[in-house]
Structure formats: structure tokens, C-alpha cells
Amino acid sequence: MDLSDIVAEFDERLDTDEFADVDASPNGLQVGPDDAQVETVAFAVDAAEATIEAAIDADADVLVTHHGLVWGGLDRVTGRNFDRIEPLIRNDLALYVSHLPLDGHQELGNGAGLADYLGLEDRTPFGSLGPVHIGQSGSFESPKTTDEIRDALDELDGNEGTQVLDFGPDEVSDVAIVTGSGVDWLDEAIDSGVDALITGEGKQKVYHEAREAGISVFLAGHYATETFGVRNLAALADEMGLETTYISHPTGL
């Protein structure tokens, strides 16, 4: 299959253009020619030396990641940038990246995948960022205790223990999700009236803000909350007739 066809399909399905003005990551094809032929696609959360080498070992033609190599511009291809980009070019391995589009997509995204995993119902977009959303909110069919939610999150790939700011009600009915680094949307969660915010990592000020607002915050790991999107893209690639491989490389963060 032509690489350009894969890029076009992913870009269209993920509404990539809608995020162009709000994402520091240049989403889409970051490294590679438009006219390459593709048989095998590797998927990973991060584009790093370890995952690039694993994709090369798997004889992949494309590596698809959530976190790419470029954030707000690339001035020089030296040092770490060279060490990551040179193996891609030397081994004819293209790199496709989807950052915020793969957080916010309401069916394929990280937030949607985590909502699926938790069994949330009555789901709506959450986590407004300009004209787009990067998360979801929803309700449990039956209220869950803090321990039940923590136990479920602890089972995520790469989770090394969920931290909970347990300031909300004893039973949680409604939650908001912004995967990765999502505590900046705590005020939106408070305003929406949910019982808890689920995200990956926290900031010092969130402890007091959550305590004062009477809302719980679950910190389940940046990596652990962001494996869903690339796995969903792998399933899409399978449907397109491509061979796929998933590279698990948890960071513990």
C-alpha cells in the first residue's frame, strides 16, 4: 500500500487538520517520503531511540506514534534529534505522528479508549481547547467506589500505581477524562459537575484545588492512559490489510 494512502486515511479519520492551530506537534507524516510502499506498520506511544530500533527490528516500513519528534519546530538535526532521525532515514522507516487528534477523537482516541475500558455511558466531548476537545466525560451504569476505579486503572499497561486525590463523594457516578497531562482541565471538570477527573499526571496546585472543590482526581500515569489511541490505529491498519506490530515500552510515568 502507498504510504500516501495510509497518511491520507489516518489524517481523515482523525480530523488532523482541525488540530493544526492548537497543537505544538506537527501531526501527520513527520519523517519519510510520500511515495513509499508499506507492508508492515509498527505502533508505539513514543518516538524514541528504543521504539525506533524495535520498529527497525520488526522490519516495519512505518512507525506510528502518539508523541513524535518535533514540538513547535526543529532548528537543527544534531544531538538527540540526529540520533533519532538518522536511523529512520537509514532504514527507510517513515514516522507518522498523531498527538492531540489521537487524544480527542471520540471513537479512536485515548480518552475514548479509556472510557470504553471503564464502561462509561452517556459520553460527551470534554476538555475544550479552542475549537476542539481532547477528552470525554461519561457516567458509570452503577456508581463506583474510589477503590474500584483505582483497581481498574491499576491494570492499565504501564501503570505502576494510581495516585488518588480522594476529595470527592464516596461513590463516583460521573467522571471526566483527559489522558496524559490533563489536570489543567480540572476547572472544567468542576464546572461540569462530575465527581472525578481521570488523567495521567498531576501538578502541585491540583491537590488544593481539588480539595477545595470537593472533587476526586485519579492520576493513572501519562504513558498508561495513552496506549489506547495507537492500539486503535493498529486495529484500523489491520482492517486495511496491513501487517501490524505493537511496541510496548512503558515509562512508569
CSV table of C-alpha atoms in Angstrom, one decimal, residues 52-156:
chain,number,residue,atom,x,y,z
A,52,ILE,CA,12.6,3.2,16.6
A,53,GLU,CA,15.1,0.4,17.0
A,54,ALA,CA,12.3,-2.0,17.9
A,55,ALA,CA,10.4,-1.0,14.8
A,56,ILE,CA,13.5,-1.5,12.7
A,57,ASP,CA,14.0,-5.0,14.2
A,58,ALA,CA,10.4,-5.7,13.3
A,59,ASP,CA,11.1,-4.8,9.7
A,60,ALA,CA,8.4,-2.1,9.7
A,61,ASP,CA,8.0,0.4,6.9
A,62,VAL,CA,6.2,3.0,9.1
A,63,LEU,CA,6.3,3.7,12.8
A,64,VAL,CA,3.1,5.4,14.1
A,65,THR,CA,3.3,7.1,17.5
A,66,HIS,CA,1.4,9.4,19.7
A,67,HIS,CA,4.4,11.5,20.8
A,68,GLY,CA,6.6,12.5,17.9
A,69,LEU,CA,10.0,14.1,17.4
A,70,VAL,CA,9.1,17.7,16.7
A,71,TRP,CA,7.4,20.1,19.1
A,72,GLY,CA,7.0,23.6,17.8
A,73,GLY,CA,9.8,23.5,15.3
A,74,LEU,CA,13.1,21.8,14.5
A,75,ASP,CA,16.1,24.1,14.2
A,76,ARG,CA,18.9,21.6,14.0
A,77,VAL,CA,19.3,17.9,13.3
A,78,THR,CA,22.1,17.3,15.8
A,79,GLY,CA,22.5,15.5,19.2
A,80,ARG,CA,19.3,13.7,20.3
A,81,ASN,CA,17.4,14.8,17.1
A,82,PHE,CA,20.1,13.2,14.9
A,83,ASP,CA,20.3,10.1,17.0
A,84,ARG,CA,16.5,9.5,16.4
A,85,ILE,CA,16.1,10.8,12.9
A,86,GLU,CA,19.2,9.2,11.3
A,87,PRO,CA,18.1,5.5,11.9
A,88,LEU,CA,14.7,6.3,10.4
A,89,ILE,CA,16.2,7.6,7.2
A,90,ARG,CA,19.0,4.9,7.1
A,91,ASN,CA,16.4,2.1,7.4
A,92,ASP,CA,13.7,3.7,5.2
A,93,LEU,CA,11.4,3.8,8.2
A,94,ALA,CA,8.7,6.6,8.0
A,95,LEU,CA,7.3,8.2,11.1
A,96,TYR,CA,3.6,9.2,11.4
A,97,VAL,CA,2.5,11.1,14.5
A,98,SER,CA,-0.9,11.9,16.0
A,99,HIS,CA,-0.8,13.9,19.2
A,100,LEU,CA,-3.9,15.8,20.2
A,101,PRO,CA,-6.0,14.3,17.4
A,102,LEU,CA,-5.3,10.9,18.9
A,103,ASP,CA,-6.2,12.2,22.4
A,104,GLY,CA,-9.5,13.8,21.4
A,105,HIS,CA,-11.0,11.6,18.7
A,106,GLN,CA,-14.4,10.5,20.1
A,107,GLU,CA,-14.1,6.9,18.9
A,108,LEU,CA,-10.4,6.1,18.2
A,109,GLY,CA,-8.8,8.4,20.8
A,110,ASN,CA,-7.1,7.8,24.1
A,111,GLY,CA,-9.9,9.3,26.1
A,112,ALA,CA,-12.5,7.3,24.2
A,113,GLY,CA,-10.4,4.1,24.7
A,114,LEU,CA,-10.1,4.7,28.4
A,115,ALA,CA,-13.9,5.5,28.6
A,116,ASP,CA,-14.5,2.2,26.8
A,117,TYR,CA,-12.3,0.4,29.2
A,118,LEU,CA,-14.1,1.8,32.2
A,119,GLY,CA,-17.5,1.1,30.7
A,120,LEU,CA,-18.7,4.7,30.7
A,121,GLU,CA,-22.1,5.5,29.3
A,122,ASP,CA,-23.8,8.8,28.1
A,123,ARG,CA,-20.5,10.1,26.9
A,124,THR,CA,-19.9,13.6,25.6
A,125,PRO,CA,-16.8,15.5,24.5
A,126,PHE,CA,-14.7,17.1,27.3
A,127,GLY,CA,-11.5,19.0,27.6
A,128,SER,CA,-12.1,22.1,25.4
A,129,LEU,CA,-9.1,23.5,23.6
A,130,GLY,CA,-10.1,26.2,21.3
A,131,PRO,CA,-12.5,24.7,18.7
A,132,VAL,CA,-11.7,21.1,19.7
A,133,HIS,CA,-12.0,18.7,22.6
A,134,ILE,CA,-9.2,16.4,23.8
A,135,GLY,CA,-11.2,14.1,26.2
A,136,GLN,CA,-14.5,12.6,27.2
A,137,SER,CA,-16.9,12.6,30.1
A,138,GLY,CA,-19.4,9.9,31.0
A,139,SER,CA,-21.3,8.0,33.7
A,140,PHE,CA,-21.0,4.6,35.2
A,141,GLU,CA,-24.0,2.4,34.9
A,142,SER,CA,-23.8,1.9,38.7
A,143,PRO,CA,-21.8,4.2,41.0
A,144,LYS,CA,-18.2,3.0,41.7
A,145,THR,CA,-16.1,3.4,44.8
A,146,THR,CA,-12.8,5.1,44.7
A,147,ASP,CA,-11.1,1.8,45.3
A,148,GLU,CA,-13.0,0.1,42.4
A,149,ILE,CA,-11.9,2.8,40.0
A,150,ARG,CA,-8.3,2.7,41.3
A,151,ASP,CA,-8.1,-1.0,40.9
A,152,ALA,CA,-9.3,-0.8,37.3
A,153,LEU,CA,-6.8,1.9,36.5
A,154,ASP,CA,-4.0,-0.1,38.1
A,155,GLU,CA,-4.5,-2.8,35.5
A,156,LEU,CA,-3.6,-0.5,32.6
